[in-house]
CSV table of N, CA and C in Angstrom, one decimal:
chain,number,residue,atom,x,y,z
A,232,MET,N,9.1,25.2,72.7
A,232,MET,CA,8.0,24.4,72.3
A,232,MET,C,8.6,23.2,71.5
A,233,LYS,N,7.9,22.1,71.6
A,233,LYS,CA,8.4,20.9,70.9
A,233,LYS,C,7.2,20.4,70.1
A,234,GLN,N,7.5,19.9,68.9
A,234,GLN,CA,6.4,19.4,68.0
A,234,GLN,C,5.9,18.1,68.5
A,235,LEU,N,4.6,18.0,68.7
A,235,LEU,CA,3.9,16.8,69.1
A,235,LEU,C,3.3,16.1,67.9
A,236,MET,N,2.7,16.8,67.0
A,236,MET,CA,2.1,16.1,65.9
A,236,MET,C,2.1,17.1,64.7
A,237,ARG,N,1.9,16.5,63.5
A,237,ARG,CA,1.7,17.3,62.3
A,237,ARG,C,0.7,16.6,61.4
A,238,THR,N,-0.3,17.3,61.0
A,238,THR,CA,-1.3,16.7,60.1
A,238,THR,C,-2.1,17.8,59.3
A,239,THR,N,-2.7,17.3,58.2
A,239,THR,CA,-3.6,18.2,57.4
A,239,THR,C,-5.0,17.9,57.8
A,240,ASP,N,-5.3,17.0,58.7
A,240,ASP,CA,-6.6,16.6,59.1
A,240,ASP,C,-7.0,17.5,60.3
A,241,MET,N,-7.9,18.5,60.0
A,241,MET,CA,-8.3,19.4,61.1
A,241,MET,C,-9.1,18.8,62.2
A,242,SER,N,-9.8,17.7,61.9
A,242,SER,CA,-10.6,17.0,63.0
A,242,SER,C,-9.6,16.4,63.9
A,243,THR,N,-8.5,15.8,63.5
A,243,THR,CA,-7.5,15.2,64.3
A,243,THR,C,-6.9,16.3,65.2
A,244,ILE,N,-6.6,17.4,64.7
A,244,ILE,CA,-6.0,18.5,65.5
A,244,ILE,C,-7.0,18.9,66.6
A,245,ALA,N,-8.2,19.1,66.2
A,245,ALA,CA,-9.2,19.5,67.2
A,245,ALA,C,-9.4,18.4,68.3
A,246,PHE,N,-9.4,17.2,67.9
A,246,PHE,CA,-9.5,16.1,68.9
A,246,PHE,C,-8.3,16.1,69.8
A,247,ALA,N,-7.1,16.2,69.2
A,247,ALA,CA,-5.9,16.2,70.0
A,247,ALA,C,-5.9,17.4,71.0
A,248,GLN,N,-6.3,18.6,70.6
A,248,GLN,CA,-6.3,19.7,71.5
A,248,GLN,C,-7.3,19.5,72.6
A,249,ALA,N,-8.5,18.9,72.3
A,249,ALA,CA,-9.4,18.6,73.4
A,249,ALA,C,-8.9,17.6,74.4
A,250,LEU,N,-8.2,16.6,73.9
A,250,LEU,CA,-7.6,15.6,74.8
A,250,LEU,C,-6.5,16.2,75.7
A,251,LEU,N,-5.7,17.1,75.1
A,251,LEU,CA,-4.7,17.7,75.9
A,251,LEU,C,-5.3,18.7,76.9
A,252,GLN,N,-6.3,19.4,76.5
A,252,GLN,CA,-7.0,20.3,77.4
A,252,GLN,C,-7.5,19.5,78.6
A,253,GLY,N,-8.1,18.4,78.3
A,253,GLY,CA,-8.7,17.5,79.4
A,253,GLY,C,-7.6,17.0,80.3
A,254,GLU,N,-6.4,16.9,79.9
A,254,GLU,CA,-5.2,16.5,80.7
A,254,GLU,C,-4.5,17.6,81.4
A,255,GLY,N,-5.0,18.8,81.1
A,255,GLY,CA,-4.4,20.0,81.7
A,255,GLY,C,-3.0,20.4,81.0
A,256,ILE,N,-2.9,20.0,79.8
A,256,ILE,CA,-1.6,20.3,79.0
A,256,ILE,C,-1.9,21.4,78.0
A,257,ASP,N,-1.1,22.5,78.1
A,257,ASP,CA,-1.2,23.6,77.2
A,257,ASP,C,-0.6,23.2,75.9
A,258,CYS,N,-1.2,23.6,74.8
A,258,CYS,CA,-0.7,23.4,73.4
A,258,CYS,C,-0.9,24.6,72.6
A,259,PHE,N,-0.2,24.6,71.5
A,259,PHE,CA,-0.3,25.7,70.5
A,259,PHE,C,-0.3,25.2,69.1
A,260,GLU,N,-1.2,25.6,68.3
A,260,GLU,CA,-1.3,25.2,66.9
A,260,GLU,C,-0.6,26.1,66.0
A,261,MET,N,0.4,25.6,65.3
A,261,MET,CA,1.2,26.4,64.4
A,261,MET,C,0.8,26.2,62.9
A,262,ASP,N,1.2,27.1,62.1
A,262,ASP,CA,0.9,27.1,60.7
A,262,ASP,C,-0.5,27.2,60.3
A,263,VAL,N,-1.3,27.8,61.2
A,263,VAL,CA,-2.7,28.0,60.9
A,263,VAL,C,-2.9,29.0,59.7
A,264,ASN,N,-2.1,30.1,59.8
A,264,ASN,CA,-2.3,31.1,58.7
A,264,ASN,C,-1.8,30.6,57.3
A,265,MET,N,-0.8,29.7,57.3
A,265,MET,CA,-0.3,29.1,56.1
A,265,MET,C,-1.4,28.3,55.5
A,266,SER,N,-2.1,27.5,56.3
A,266,SER,CA,-3.1,26.6,55.7
A,266,SER,C,-4.3,27.4,55.2
A,267,VAL,N,-4.6,28.6,55.9
A,267,VAL,CA,-5.6,29.4,55.4
A,267,VAL,C,-5.3,30.0,54.0
A,268,LEU,N,-4.0,30.4,53.9
A,268,LEU,CA,-3.6,31.0,52.6
A,268,LEU,C,-3.7,30.0,51.4
A,269,GLU,N,-3.6,28.7,51.7
A,269,GLU,CA,-3.6,27.8,50.6
A,269,GLU,C,-5.0,27.5,50.1
A,270,GLY,N,-6.0,28.1,50.8
A,270,GLY,CA,-7.4,28.0,50.3
A,270,GLY,C,-8.1,26.8,50.9
A,271,GLY,N,-7.6,26.2,51.9
A,271,GLY,CA,-8.3,25.1,52.6
A,271,GLY,C,-8.3,23.8,51.9
A,272,ILE,N,-7.4,23.6,51.0
A,272,ILE,CA,-7.4,22.3,50.2
A,272,ILE,C,-6.5,21.3,50.9
A,273,GLY,N,-5.9,21.6,52.0
A,273,GLY,CA,-5.2,20.6,52.8
A,273,GLY,C,-3.8,20.3,52.4
A,274,ILE,N,-3.1,21.2,51.7
A,274,ILE,CA,-1.7,20.9,51.3
A,274,ILE,C,-0.7,21.0,52.4
A,275,PHE,N,-0.8,22.1,53.2
A,275,PHE,CA,0.2,22.4,54.2
A,275,PHE,C,-0.3,21.9,55.5
A,276,PRO,N,0.5,21.0,56.2
A,276,PRO,CA,0.0,20.5,57.5
A,276,PRO,C,0.2,21.5,58.6
A,277,ARG,N,-0.7,21.4,59.6
A,277,ARG,CA,-0.6,22.2,60.8
A,277,ARG,C,0.2,21.4,61.9
A,278,ARG,N,0.9,22.1,62.7
A,278,ARG,CA,1.7,21.5,63.8
A,278,ARG,C,1.1,21.8,65.1
A,279,LEU,N,1.1,20.8,66.0
A,279,LEU,CA,0.6,21.0,67.4
A,279,LEU,C,1.9,20.9,68.3
A,280,MET,N,2.1,22.0,69.0
A,280,MET,CA,3.3,22.2,69.8
A,280,MET,C,3.0,22.1,71.3
A,281,VAL,N,3.9,21.6,72.1
A,281,VAL,CA,3.7,21.6,73.6
A,281,VAL,C,5.0,22.0,74.2
A,282,HIS,N,5.0,22.3,75.5
A,282,HIS,CA,6.2,22.6,76.2
A,282,HIS,C,7.0,21.3,76.3
A,283,PRO,N,8.3,21.4,76.2
A,283,PRO,CA,9.1,20.2,76.3
A,283,PRO,C,8.9,19.4,77.5
A,284,ASP,N,8.6,20.0,78.7
A,284,ASP,CA,8.4,19.3,79.9
A,284,ASP,C,7.1,18.5,79.9
A,285,ASP,N,6.2,18.9,79.0
A,285,ASP,CA,4.9,18.2,78.9
A,285,ASP,C,4.8,17.2,77.8
A,286,TRP,N,5.9,17.1,77.0
A,286,TRP,CA,5.8,16.3,75.8
A,286,TRP,C,5.5,14.8,76.0
A,287,GLU,N,6.2,14.2,77.0
A,287,GLU,CA,5.9,12.8,77.3
A,287,GLU,C,4.5,12.5,77.7
A,288,ASP,N,4.0,13.3,78.6
A,288,ASP,CA,2.6,13.1,79.0
A,288,ASP,C,1.6,13.4,77.8
A,289,ALA,N,1.9,14.4,77.0
A,289,ALA,CA,1.0,14.7,75.9
A,289,ALA,C,1.1,13.6,74.9
A,290,ALA,N,2.3,13.1,74.6
A,290,ALA,CA,2.4,12.0,73.6
A,290,ALA,C,1.7,10.7,74.1
A,291,THR,N,1.8,10.4,75.4
A,291,THR,CA,1.1,9.3,75.9
A,291,THR,C,-0.4,9.4,75.8
A,292,ALA,N,-0.9,10.6,76.1
A,292,ALA,CA,-2.4,10.9,75.9
A,292,ALA,C,-2.9,10.7,74.5
A,293,LEU,N,-2.1,11.2,73.5
A,293,LEU,CA,-2.5,11.0,72.1
A,293,LEU,C,-2.4,9.6,71.7
A,294,ARG,N,-1.3,8.9,72.0
A,294,ARG,CA,-1.1,7.5,71.6
A,294,ARG,C,-2.2,6.6,72.2
A,295,ASP,N,-2.6,6.9,73.4
A,295,ASP,CA,-3.6,6.1,74.0
A,295,ASP,C,-4.9,6.2,73.3
A,296,ASN,N,-5.1,7.3,72.6
A,296,ASN,CA,-6.3,7.6,71.8
A,296,ASN,C,-6.2,7.4,70.3
A,297,GLY,N,-5.1,6.7,69.9
A,297,GLY,CA,-4.9,6.3,68.5
A,297,GLY,C,-4.4,7.4,67.6
A,298,ILE,N,-3.8,8.5,68.2
A,298,ILE,CA,-3.3,9.5,67.3
A,298,ILE,C,-1.8,9.4,67.2
A,299,GLU,N,-1.3,9.4,66.0
A,299,GLU,CA,0.2,9.3,65.7
A,299,GLU,C,0.9,10.5,66.2
A,300,VAL,N,2.0,10.3,66.9
A,300,VAL,CA,2.8,11.4,67.5
A,300,VAL,C,4.1,11.5,66.7
A,301,HIS,N,4.6,12.7,66.5
A,301,HIS,CA,5.8,13.0,65.9
A,301,HIS,C,7.0,12.8,66.9
A,302,ASP,N,7.9,11.9,66.6
A,302,ASP,CA,9.0,11.5,67.5
A,302,ASP,C,10.3,12.2,67.1
A,303,GLY,N,10.3,12.9,66.0
A,303,GLY,CA,11.5,13.5,65.6
A,303,GLY,C,11.9,14.8,66.3
A,304,PRO,N,13.0,15.5,65.9
A,304,PRO,CA,13.4,16.7,66.6
A,304,PRO,C,12.5,17.8,66.5
């Protein structure tokens, strides 16, 4: 899995997941339990992961809709 994005904004995560689902790209949200433990105050970001083979298509879909993509390792 390769990180596509990281954010504390749950609406952005939900929008990104919907966009990827519409494109037929599987994704996985990581760090959900950590953000629940912090009490919902938004300190710990959640990460959206995709298969490395899907990363370019997923990144294009998010960028085309104004969502910042994580370009690092």
